[in-house]
Amino acid sequence: MMSAAPVETPPQAPLPSRVRTTCPYCGVGCGLKVTRKPEARDVAEEPGPSSRMQPSDAAHAEPARVGDALEIAGDERHPANLGRLCSKGAALAETLGLEGRLLYPEIRGRRARWDEALDEVASRFGACIARFGPESVAFYVSGQLLTEDYYVANKLMKGFIGSANIDTNSRLCMASPVAGHQRAFGADVVPGCYEDLDCADLVVLVGSNAAWCHPVLFQRMLAAKAARPHVRIVVIDPRRTATAEAADLHLAVLPGRDALLFNGLLDYLRREDALDWAFLESCTEGFAAAMAAAKSAGSIPAVARACGLDDAAVAAFFRWFAATDRTVTLFSQGVNQSTSGTDKVNAIINVHLATGRVGRRGSGPFSLTGQPNAMGGREVGALATQLAAHMSFSSENVSRVARFWSAPSVARRPGLKAVEMFDAVAAGRIKAVWIMCTNPAVTMPDADRVERALRSCDFVVVSECIRDTDTASCAHVLLPAAAWGEKSGTVTNSERRISRQRAFLAPPGDTRPDWWIVTQVARRMGFEKAFAFESPHEIFREHARLSAYENDGARAFDIGALAEIGADAYDALEPVQWPLPARGQSRDSSRLFGDGTFRTPSGRARLVAVQPKRPAREPDEAHPL
Ligand code: SF4
């Protein structure tokens, strides 16, 4: 099972003095320019290896913070931000120090060499699989990983270990839009793009404090409103947030009543004859059932009462929505992170389908992703409920992926989702877990229970940048990962735009990129040929090839046009939106479904009958939301 191949340091290309890269903080995906200040080019950093910045005579320079030697600015050529930057992105240079970094592999608290640590991980996982089967191991990954990292982790677990027990922390924030998009459109697709915010006449934000969480996009909305003062902004949120402060109308809806409010809107649109009957008849299905469910919301006063709102405020929102063709409805964690999040997503999509406002300039439902690469994880399939490249676990897909990967034991059914995974760890069914780039002992619901589960687990591996996290303290093996600025690859933002992240710092100590760590373990588990990757570029090409493999257009995620991209072209890749199929490369990918054709078997979008549920538990003083 194991090969004790020596560890070679990945080749290090000289780092340029200026790179265009992507902000690692949020799903807006802003482009950045990172420039080394001329006067600081011979500056080293303290503490840590002296060669962190190049040129290499840095070792003899006065110690200084690496961030002081860099200038970070918005990239005016990047379509996501057009040069804008929020305070978080602007302060990125301050995060580049080595304080708290995990710099060397550790086995049970002892500093180890890479080959020892990799052998330990491969042999312990291998032994577990041999004795208890592939379902006894799991990976818990992260929307902070790059797409190339994600791809190899998913390939190893689903293709070669033969289990689908890989799930991502994006499960916690994005599972509802994934399921809502699949129900409505037949594919996990955000139909619109950021440019829609420039030309919408009504912007509705539901459960989204974009002013804080997606600041550059929010500034873009305010700029559009300043340029075209008739533009209205409506915020639907129980809290009076900074976003609500800037709105024309704030509906402080009672927690958990969003679906009821949108059902009420759907019924109002019918009563006011504001539906797009031609679109409904030719491009959708499920209208009658969705309408029947919506009718129970009742009149405007009934909706207002149930939602804890003023009649006049609800009436104004309904009137504006009915009258405004160019309407974008953005939604985020206030909708998604709910026991009925998927229904809330579909209640929002329903009103857009009923008015034909999908995939048209300035109109559409728009899920804002939280993490920088939540979308990339969805694209490679690193959710336990997907196989790979937007494919489900149908026998046809399993066979297709097995042929593509030349993998004999591809997982045939969904694996454990995040909460189930840690329950299985607690119950002893998962005996070895590898956590990459995330801190579930803090971030999972009922985090103390997760920490107890990890402490009881036979074998815990953590790949991390930071030495002392709550999760790292549970690890038997710690693997030092390269951080933003030290690694290269791609990320995808909320508008389906793939951007390059580019390294501008040498990895300190023994840190390595996540794709390299996964690949090395896979080789030691006996899968050398399938994980012969030597660079993120090679992984990206395979990822692009899989997206296009036997894809006759049925799968929306297709970046086949990039399947043969060369190393130089990958290095220089400009931000691009998918789909980007090999055929029809000139097609505009900025908006999808504008032609009324969807990815369901019938080609029609589905309105979903949403029966609003009362929250499982009403808010109280201790739990006000
Ligand atoms: Fe970074 Fe998000 Fe701010 Fe853009 S809006 S600079 S991606 S944190």
XYZ file of C-alpha atoms and ligand atoms in Angstrom:
633
model
C 0.000 0.000 0.000
C 2.760 2.397 0.871
C 5.716 3.666 -1.048
C 8.433 5.427 0.871
C 9.346 7.825 -1.933
C 11.639 10.571 -0.730
C 10.121 14.022 -0.535
C 11.361 16.474 -3.040
C 10.921 20.170 -2.679
C 8.563 21.417 -5.401
C 10.375 23.574 -7.931
C 10.269 27.246 -7.012
C 9.981 29.673 -9.871
C 11.477 33.068 -9.121
C 8.816 35.305 -7.634
C 7.991 38.437 -9.581
C 8.128 41.852 -7.987
C 4.520 42.468 -8.976
C 1.640 40.004 -9.292
C -2.053 40.194 -10.015
C -3.897 37.888 -7.644
C -7.211 37.499 -5.800
C -8.336 38.506 -2.320
C -8.767 35.451 -0.049
C -11.503 36.837 2.178
C -14.922 36.687 0.575
C -16.941 35.498 -2.369
C -16.838 38.834 -4.173
C -13.440 37.650 -5.418
C -11.725 41.007 -5.883
C -8.625 41.213 -8.012
C -5.514 42.613 -6.337
C -2.177 43.981 -7.413
C 0.645 43.111 -5.045
C 3.827 45.097 -5.573
C 7.085 44.900 -3.717
C 8.161 48.405 -2.741
C 11.421 49.242 -4.513
C 13.084 50.454 -1.336
C 12.162 47.212 0.425
C 13.385 44.664 -2.052
C 16.227 43.521 0.141
C 14.126 43.165 3.242
C 13.843 39.882 5.102
C 11.346 38.941 7.698
C 11.544 38.111 11.313
C 11.205 35.384 12.569
C 11.621 32.550 10.103
C 13.592 31.653 7.061
C 15.515 34.458 5.551
C 14.611 33.603 1.973
C 10.887 34.319 2.308
C 11.163 37.263 0.003
C 13.355 37.342 -2.986
C 15.967 38.365 -4.113
C 17.958 36.010 -1.960
C 20.433 38.476 -0.487
C 17.588 39.287 1.899
C 19.364 37.174 4.508
C 21.744 39.988 5.197
C 19.200 42.761 5.447
C 17.702 44.315 8.547
C 14.729 42.279 9.833
C 11.346 43.836 9.123
C 7.766 42.739 8.643
C 7.166 41.373 5.207
C 3.886 43.230 4.898
C 5.696 46.544 5.255
C 7.585 45.738 2.092
C 4.462 45.250 -0.019
C 1.808 47.435 -1.520
C -1.623 45.902 -2.064
C -4.126 47.685 -4.286
C -7.311 46.856 -6.138
C -6.872 45.622 -9.696
C -8.764 47.943 -12.018
C -8.617 45.288 -14.753
C -10.485 42.712 -12.659
C -14.208 42.718 -13.520
C -15.279 41.761 -9.982
C -14.040 44.972 -8.372
C -12.718 47.251 -11.138
C -10.013 48.510 -8.794
C -12.162 48.853 -5.692
C -11.047 47.320 -2.408
C -12.613 47.146 1.038
C -10.762 47.662 4.309
C -10.246 43.913 4.717
C -8.574 43.514 1.343
C -6.604 46.719 1.813
C -5.176 45.428 5.117
C -4.047 42.092 3.737
C -0.355 42.980 3.950
C -0.725 43.074 7.733
C -1.607 39.378 7.777
C 1.564 38.178 6.095
C 3.767 37.787 9.146
C 4.866 34.438 10.492
C 3.451 34.901 13.973
C 1.630 31.741 14.978
C 2.453 29.898 11.759
C 2.825 26.145 11.666
C 6.142 25.772 9.875
C 7.086 22.096 10.214
C 5.259 18.752 10.201
C 4.563 17.298 13.621
C 3.689 13.811 14.730
C 2.123 13.746 18.193
C 3.734 17.048 19.091
C 7.190 16.073 17.856
C 8.730 17.917 14.907
C 9.011 15.491 12.006
C 10.362 15.315 8.490
C 7.876 15.463 5.626
C 8.521 11.867 4.573
C 7.827 10.622 8.108
C 4.609 12.615 8.384
C 3.351 11.648 4.945
C 4.160 7.982 5.535
C 2.329 8.119 8.854
C -0.804 9.614 7.287
C -0.806 7.207 4.347
C -0.165 4.128 6.450
C -2.736 4.980 9.137
C -5.426 5.777 6.566
C -4.474 2.662 4.588
C -4.632 0.440 7.665
C -8.001 1.852 8.629
C -9.432 1.271 5.160
C -8.000 -2.270 5.036
C -9.482 -3.185 8.396
C -12.759 -1.272 8.546
C -13.481 -0.336 4.935
C -13.470 2.975 3.054
C -16.417 4.360 5.010
C -14.259 4.432 8.152
C -12.269 7.466 6.959
C -13.243 11.043 6.091
C -11.919 14.385 4.828
C -13.344 17.678 6.066
C -12.238 20.455 3.731
C -12.823 24.141 3.203
C -14.010 26.956 0.972
C -10.628 28.565 1.666
C -8.864 25.883 -0.382
C -7.997 26.579 -3.982
C -9.838 24.657 -6.681
C -6.753 22.563 -7.450
C -6.427 21.547 -3.758
C -10.108 20.690 -3.695
C -9.873 18.674 -6.901
C -7.168 16.290 -5.700
C -8.792 15.831 -2.285
C -12.102 14.927 -3.924
C -10.392 12.641 -6.441
C -8.513 10.783 -3.711
C -11.536 10.221 -1.492
C -14.236 9.528 -4.084
C -12.141 7.978 -6.818
C -9.463 5.974 -5.064
C -10.378 5.453 -1.415
C -13.884 4.711 -2.694
C -15.974 6.633 -0.187
C -17.837 9.929 -0.537
C -16.966 10.943 3.019
C -15.595 14.299 1.983
C -17.528 17.391 2.892
C -16.631 21.034 3.109
C -17.310 23.817 5.540
C -19.175 25.410 2.628
C -21.872 22.882 3.555
C -22.727 25.139 6.480
C -23.358 28.215 4.358
C -24.018 27.094 0.781
C -25.908 23.768 0.896
C -29.260 25.590 0.673
C -28.487 27.507 -2.548
C -26.947 24.378 -4.105
C -30.134 22.410 -3.456
C -32.384 25.365 -4.335
C -30.627 25.947 -7.664
C -30.751 22.252 -8.506
C -34.475 22.097 -7.744
C -35.301 25.215 -9.760
C -32.797 25.148 -12.617
C -31.664 21.516 -12.715
C -28.088 22.626 -11.957
C -26.208 24.551 -9.300
C -25.964 27.771 -11.260
C -26.064 31.431 -10.261
C -27.756 32.852 -13.361
C -26.540 36.451 -13.223
C -23.411 38.533 -12.836
C -22.216 41.585 -10.916
C -22.894 43.855 -13.855
C -26.596 43.281 -13.174
C -26.173 45.411 -10.064
C -25.151 48.355 -12.233
C -28.337 48.249 -14.256
C -30.991 46.951 -11.827
C -33.729 49.383 -10.880
C -34.648 47.472 -7.730
C -32.134 45.627 -5.570
C -33.551 43.388 -2.849
C -31.178 41.976 -0.241
C -32.511 39.112 1.864
C -30.580 37.910 4.916
C -27.517 39.726 3.670
C -25.435 42.342 5.414
C -23.499 43.072 2.258
C -22.172 46.352 3.655
C -19.960 44.287 5.967
C -19.758 40.893 4.298
C -19.491 41.808 0.596
C -18.375 45.431 0.905
C -17.095 45.987 -2.617
C -20.340 44.732 -4.129
C -22.351 46.857 -1.751
C -20.344 49.929 -2.743
C -21.109 49.019 -6.342
C -24.844 49.016 -5.540
C -24.567 52.405 -3.832
C -22.611 53.794 -6.784
C -25.334 52.585 -9.165
C -27.955 54.264 -6.991
C -25.965 57.482 -6.880
C -25.676 57.480 -10.665
C -29.363 56.602 -11.158
C -31.232 57.966 -8.135
C -34.498 56.214 -9.024
C -32.878 52.876 -8.086
C -34.400 51.429 -4.914
C -32.766 49.189 -2.359
C -34.888 46.965 -0.110
C -33.355 45.043 2.770
C -35.174 42.114 4.355
C -33.435 41.249 7.592
C -34.543 40.955 11.235
C -31.534 43.068 12.178
C -31.012 46.788 11.583
C -27.659 46.295 9.862
C -25.346 48.755 8.135
C -26.900 47.506 4.891
C -30.384 48.263 6.188
C -29.266 51.777 7.140
C -28.596 52.530 3.478
C -31.860 51.043 2.185
C -34.956 52.838 0.904
C -36.994 50.252 2.770
C -36.007 47.914 5.568
C -38.351 45.050 6.326
C -37.342 43.777 9.758
C -39.052 40.468 9.156
C -39.467 38.096 12.086
C -36.790 35.383 12.002
C -37.741 32.467 9.799
C -40.623 34.173 7.952
C -38.794 34.890 4.659
C -40.499 32.089 2.725
C -43.902 33.256 3.901
C -43.121 36.805 2.786
C -42.083 35.633 -0.703
C -45.097 33.333 -0.930
C -47.221 36.366 -0.114
C -45.433 38.254 -2.895
C -46.072 35.442 -5.380
C -49.781 35.486 -4.601
C -49.840 39.291 -4.810
C -48.236 39.153 -8.278
C -51.033 36.832 -9.380
C -53.743 39.081 -7.921
C -52.215 42.126 -9.572
C -51.807 40.379 -12.929
C -48.046 40.965 -12.794
C -47.034 37.457 -13.858
C -45.227 36.699 -17.093
C -47.686 34.157 -18.450
C -45.832 33.592 -21.693
C -42.636 32.700 -19.824
C -44.513 30.574 -17.293
C -46.240 28.590 -20.017
C -43.288 28.004 -22.288
C -40.331 27.829 -19.897
C -41.472 26.563 -16.473
C -43.321 23.790 -14.674
C -44.813 23.461 -11.206
C -46.601 26.819 -11.279
C -50.013 25.523 -10.161
C -48.644 23.730 -7.091
C -46.393 26.666 -6.157
C -49.320 29.058 -6.536
C -51.606 26.865 -4.448
C -49.006 26.858 -1.659
C -48.497 30.608 -1.960
C -52.215 31.384 -1.690
C -52.265 30.377 1.941
C -50.056 33.393 2.744
C -53.170 35.522 2.353
C -53.689 39.263 2.005
C -51.078 41.935 2.591
C -52.294 42.542 6.174
C -52.181 38.791 6.848
C -48.636 38.536 5.465
C -47.558 41.629 7.393
C -49.020 40.276 10.645
C -47.337 36.875 10.229
C -44.000 38.511 9.427
C -44.164 41.153 12.159
C -44.185 44.009 9.623
C -46.241 47.095 8.824
C -48.926 46.656 6.189
C -47.678 49.758 4.373
C -44.096 48.506 4.227
C -45.125 45.121 2.836
C -47.437 46.814 0.342
C -44.636 49.103 -0.835
C -42.228 46.203 -1.336
C -44.812 44.160 -3.233
C -45.770 47.137 -5.394
C -42.163 47.972 -6.243
C -41.353 44.363 -7.070
C -44.424 44.004 -9.318
C -43.636 47.225 -11.167
C -39.865 46.823 -11.644
C -38.749 44.611 -14.455
C -35.064 45.009 -13.649
C -34.992 43.504 -10.185
C -32.118 41.578 -8.615
C -32.739 39.666 -5.390
C -29.510 38.928 -3.545
C -29.527 36.472 -0.677
C -26.930 35.219 1.709
C -26.426 33.501 5.057
C -29.587 34.843 6.684
C -31.495 32.779 4.140
C -29.091 29.883 3.734
C -28.257 29.045 7.330
C -31.674 27.890 8.359
C -33.509 24.635 8.962
C -35.655 25.574 5.960
C -32.977 27.367 3.921
C -33.635 25.494 0.675
C -37.335 26.391 0.765
C -36.443 30.024 1.359
C -34.132 29.954 -1.657
C -36.885 28.467 -3.813
C -39.500 30.929 -2.534
C -37.180 33.710 -3.779
C -36.482 32.004 -7.108
C -40.227 31.362 -7.575
C -41.074 35.080 -7.786
C -38.317 35.598 -10.359
C -39.511 32.683 -12.469
C -43.124 33.836 -12.200
C -42.136 37.229 -13.609
C -39.684 35.862 -16.181
C -36.846 37.734 -14.470
C -34.026 35.241 -14.729
C -30.815 35.556 -16.689
C -31.791 38.885 -18.188
C -29.733 42.032 -17.925
C -30.376 43.629 -14.533
C -32.666 40.907 -13.206
C -32.412 37.584 -11.455
C -32.045 35.789 -8.132
C -28.457 36.012 -6.893
C -26.828 33.885 -4.208
C -23.843 35.650 -2.626
C -21.199 33.176 -1.529
C -19.417 33.779 1.741
C -16.020 32.165 1.326
C -13.570 32.991 -1.452
C -13.823 29.589 -3.087
C -17.132 28.100 -1.986
C -17.953 27.978 -5.697
C -14.758 26.140 -6.638
C -15.580 23.425 -4.127
C -19.027 23.042 -5.655
C -17.449 22.815 -9.115
C -15.100 19.966 -8.260
C -17.845 18.197 -6.298
C -16.277 18.361 -2.858
C -19.647 18.109 -1.159
C -20.557 14.641 0.129
C -23.764 14.795 -1.904
C -22.085 15.328 -5.295
C -19.673 13.101 -7.185
C -17.510 15.466 -9.258
C -17.780 18.331 -11.747
C -21.513 18.917 -11.108
C -22.288 15.205 -11.480
C -24.562 13.281 -9.144
C -24.107 9.666 -8.076
C -26.221 8.204 -10.900
C -24.774 4.938 -12.227
C -24.067 6.686 -15.545
C -22.027 9.376 -13.793
C -20.180 6.870 -11.584
C -19.213 4.917 -14.682
C -18.177 8.101 -16.522
C -15.979 9.369 -13.690
C -14.466 5.891 -13.150
C -13.456 5.792 -16.817
C -12.075 9.305 -16.757
C -10.015 8.755 -13.620
C -9.210 5.120 -14.467
C -10.395 4.496 -10.940
C -11.705 1.041 -10.066
C -13.572 1.919 -6.877
C -15.416 5.207 -7.371
C -17.884 5.985 -4.576
C -21.409 4.996 -5.600
C -23.481 6.874 -3.105
C -23.369 10.138 -1.151
C -21.188 10.276 1.923
C -21.573 11.871 5.312
C -22.430 15.553 5.414
C -20.544 17.837 7.819
C -22.725 17.361 10.896
C -23.207 13.646 10.193
C -19.455 13.279 9.715
C -18.600 14.569 13.174
C -21.459 12.524 14.655
C -19.825 9.473 13.056
C -16.466 10.499 14.518
C -18.099 10.783 17.954
C -19.718 7.363 17.522
C -16.408 5.775 16.495
C -17.603 4.867 12.995
C -15.078 7.296 11.459
C -11.706 6.193 12.755
C -9.433 8.487 10.756
C -10.258 12.036 9.689
C -8.188 14.586 7.780
C -9.160 18.225 8.243
C -7.790 20.692 5.733
C -7.724 24.465 6.044
C -10.533 24.839 8.544
C -11.164 24.848 12.278
C -14.357 22.847 12.948
C -13.740 22.707 16.700
C -14.703 26.387 16.606
C -16.831 26.832 13.511
C -19.201 23.857 13.487
C -22.554 24.069 15.248
C -22.198 22.586 18.746
C -18.458 23.060 18.451
C -17.643 21.619 21.888
C -19.192 18.345 20.810
C -17.034 18.382 17.671
C -13.923 18.943 19.748
C -14.838 16.057 22.066
C -15.432 13.853 19.018
C -12.005 14.705 17.603
C -10.303 14.021 20.914
C -11.874 10.574 20.955
C -10.917 9.772 17.344
C -8.207 7.178 16.662
C -6.374 9.301 14.100
C -6.750 13.006 13.313
C -4.706 14.792 10.664
C -4.845 18.574 10.322
C -3.327 20.543 7.440
C -3.028 24.115 8.638
C -1.199 27.415 8.355
C -1.626 28.202 12.057
C 0.013 26.168 14.837
C -2.395 26.632 17.719
C -6.008 26.282 16.680
C -8.599 24.357 18.685
C -8.723 21.739 15.935
C -4.929 21.520 15.628
C -4.765 20.746 19.324
C -6.713 17.527 18.604
C -4.384 16.355 15.826
C -2.070 13.356 15.880
C -0.335 14.679 12.764
C -0.010 18.347 11.817
C 0.918 19.196 8.234
C 2.131 22.757 7.586
C 0.265 24.318 4.683
C 1.310 27.255 2.558
C -0.821 30.350 3.052
C -2.330 32.947 0.731
C 0.532 34.723 -0.977
C 2.609 31.549 -0.989
C 0.490 29.324 -3.231
C -0.936 29.357 -6.718
C -4.145 28.131 -8.243
C -7.658 29.321 -9.007
C -10.777 30.413 -7.158
C -14.338 31.050 -8.366
C -16.415 33.933 -7.071
C -20.170 34.415 -6.680
C -20.691 35.299 -10.348
C -19.025 32.085 -11.659
C -15.805 33.921 -12.426
C -12.607 31.889 -12.209
C -9.583 33.967 -11.189
C -5.964 33.120 -10.645
C -4.425 33.308 -7.216
C -0.703 33.775 -7.667
C 2.187 33.331 -5.250
C 4.342 36.322 -4.407
C 6.120 34.989 -1.321
C 8.342 31.974 -0.842
C 6.702 29.369 1.437
C 8.342 29.637 4.866
C 9.877 26.731 6.763
C 8.669 23.385 5.462
C 5.240 24.617 4.419
C 3.765 23.199 1.218
C 0.645 23.868 -0.867
C -2.364 21.707 0.004
C -2.508 20.110 -3.470
C 1.066 18.898 -2.983
C 0.349 17.433 0.463
C -2.715 15.500 -0.773
C -0.868 14.290 -3.853
C 2.060 13.010 -1.786
C -0.233 11.066 0.541
C -2.140 9.629 -2.430
C 1.106 8.411 -3.991
C 2.081 6.739 -0.731
C -1.280 4.990 -0.654
C -0.424 3.364 -3.965
C -2.035 5.780 -6.400
C 1.120 7.222 -7.947
C -0.124 7.262 -11.517
C -3.405 9.048 -10.823
C -1.656 11.651 -8.677
C 1.451 12.308 -10.739
C 0.704 16.047 -10.710
C 3.706 18.326 -10.389
C 1.916 21.670 -10.475
C -1.501 23.273 -9.986
C -1.538 23.890 -13.724
C -1.598 20.132 -14.425
C -4.430 19.664 -11.930
C -6.433 22.503 -13.443
C -6.149 20.969 -16.903
C -7.498 17.663 -15.655
C -10.310 19.453 -13.799
C -11.229 21.291 -17.015
C -11.073 18.062 -19.036
C -13.398 16.294 -16.590
C -15.910 19.145 -16.786
C -16.095 18.606 -20.545
C -15.822 14.812 -20.540
C -18.838 13.275 -22.313
C -20.622 16.562 -21.689
C -22.981 17.180 -24.557
C -24.284 20.313 -22.897
C -26.291 18.512 -20.244
C -23.948 19.681 -17.492
C -23.802 23.435 -17.009
C -20.332 23.388 -15.518
C -18.119 23.014 -18.577
C -14.740 24.721 -18.908
C -13.550 22.514 -21.739
C -12.087 25.530 -23.528
C -9.363 25.529 -20.858
C -8.685 21.784 -20.992
C -5.502 22.126 -23.025
C -4.286 25.372 -21.526
C -0.490 25.624 -21.477
C 1.571 26.526 -18.432
C 2.251 30.060 -19.627
C -1.372 30.667 -20.536
C -2.463 29.340 -17.129
C -0.006 31.692 -15.456
C -1.419 34.579 -17.452
C -5.073 33.508 -17.285
C -7.416 36.481 -17.096
C -10.599 36.163 -14.985
C -13.178 34.158 -16.950
C -16.752 33.142 -16.278
C -18.032 29.648 -16.826
C -19.518 27.971 -18.732
C -16.654 28.010 -21.180
C -17.166 24.954 -23.380
C -14.638 24.017 -26.024
C -17.285 24.538 -28.653
C -18.790 28.009 -29.004
C -15.972 29.768 -27.198
C -17.195 33.170 -28.173
C -20.486 32.671 -26.359
C -21.270 35.216 -23.670
C -21.257 33.410 -20.315
C -22.147 36.398 -18.180
C -25.793 35.368 -17.832
C -27.449 31.977 -18.083
C -31.003 30.882 -18.873
C -31.857 34.109 -20.685
C -33.073 31.953 -23.583
C -35.622 30.256 -21.306
C -33.872 26.886 -21.492
C -32.902 25.263 -18.206
C -30.913 22.166 -17.153
C -33.843 20.070 -15.933
C -34.781 16.943 -17.918
C -37.697 18.852 -19.491
C -35.611 21.955 -20.126
C -38.109 23.930 -18.030
C -37.401 25.720 -14.772
C -39.300 24.408 -11.777
C -41.339 26.514 -9.429
C -41.320 24.719 -6.095
C -44.379 24.523 -3.867
C -43.051 26.033 -0.657
C -44.998 25.391 2.526
C -43.510 27.893 4.986
C -42.725 26.266 8.279
C -42.663 28.059 11.565
C -39.137 28.084 12.953
C -38.345 24.928 14.922
C -37.848 27.234 17.872
C -39.071 30.780 18.344
C -36.460 33.404 19.221
C -35.990 34.243 22.870
C -33.705 36.533 24.795
C -30.804 34.089 24.665
C -31.342 33.280 20.979
C -32.739 36.477 19.455
C -32.411 35.312 15.848
Fe -11.656 41.005 -0.322
Fe -14.302 40.654 -0.227
Fe -13.223 43.013 0.459
Fe -13.219 42.218 -2.089
S -15.044 42.682 -0.833
S -11.509 43.150 -0.979
S -12.950 39.984 -1.866
S -12.954 41.057 1.528
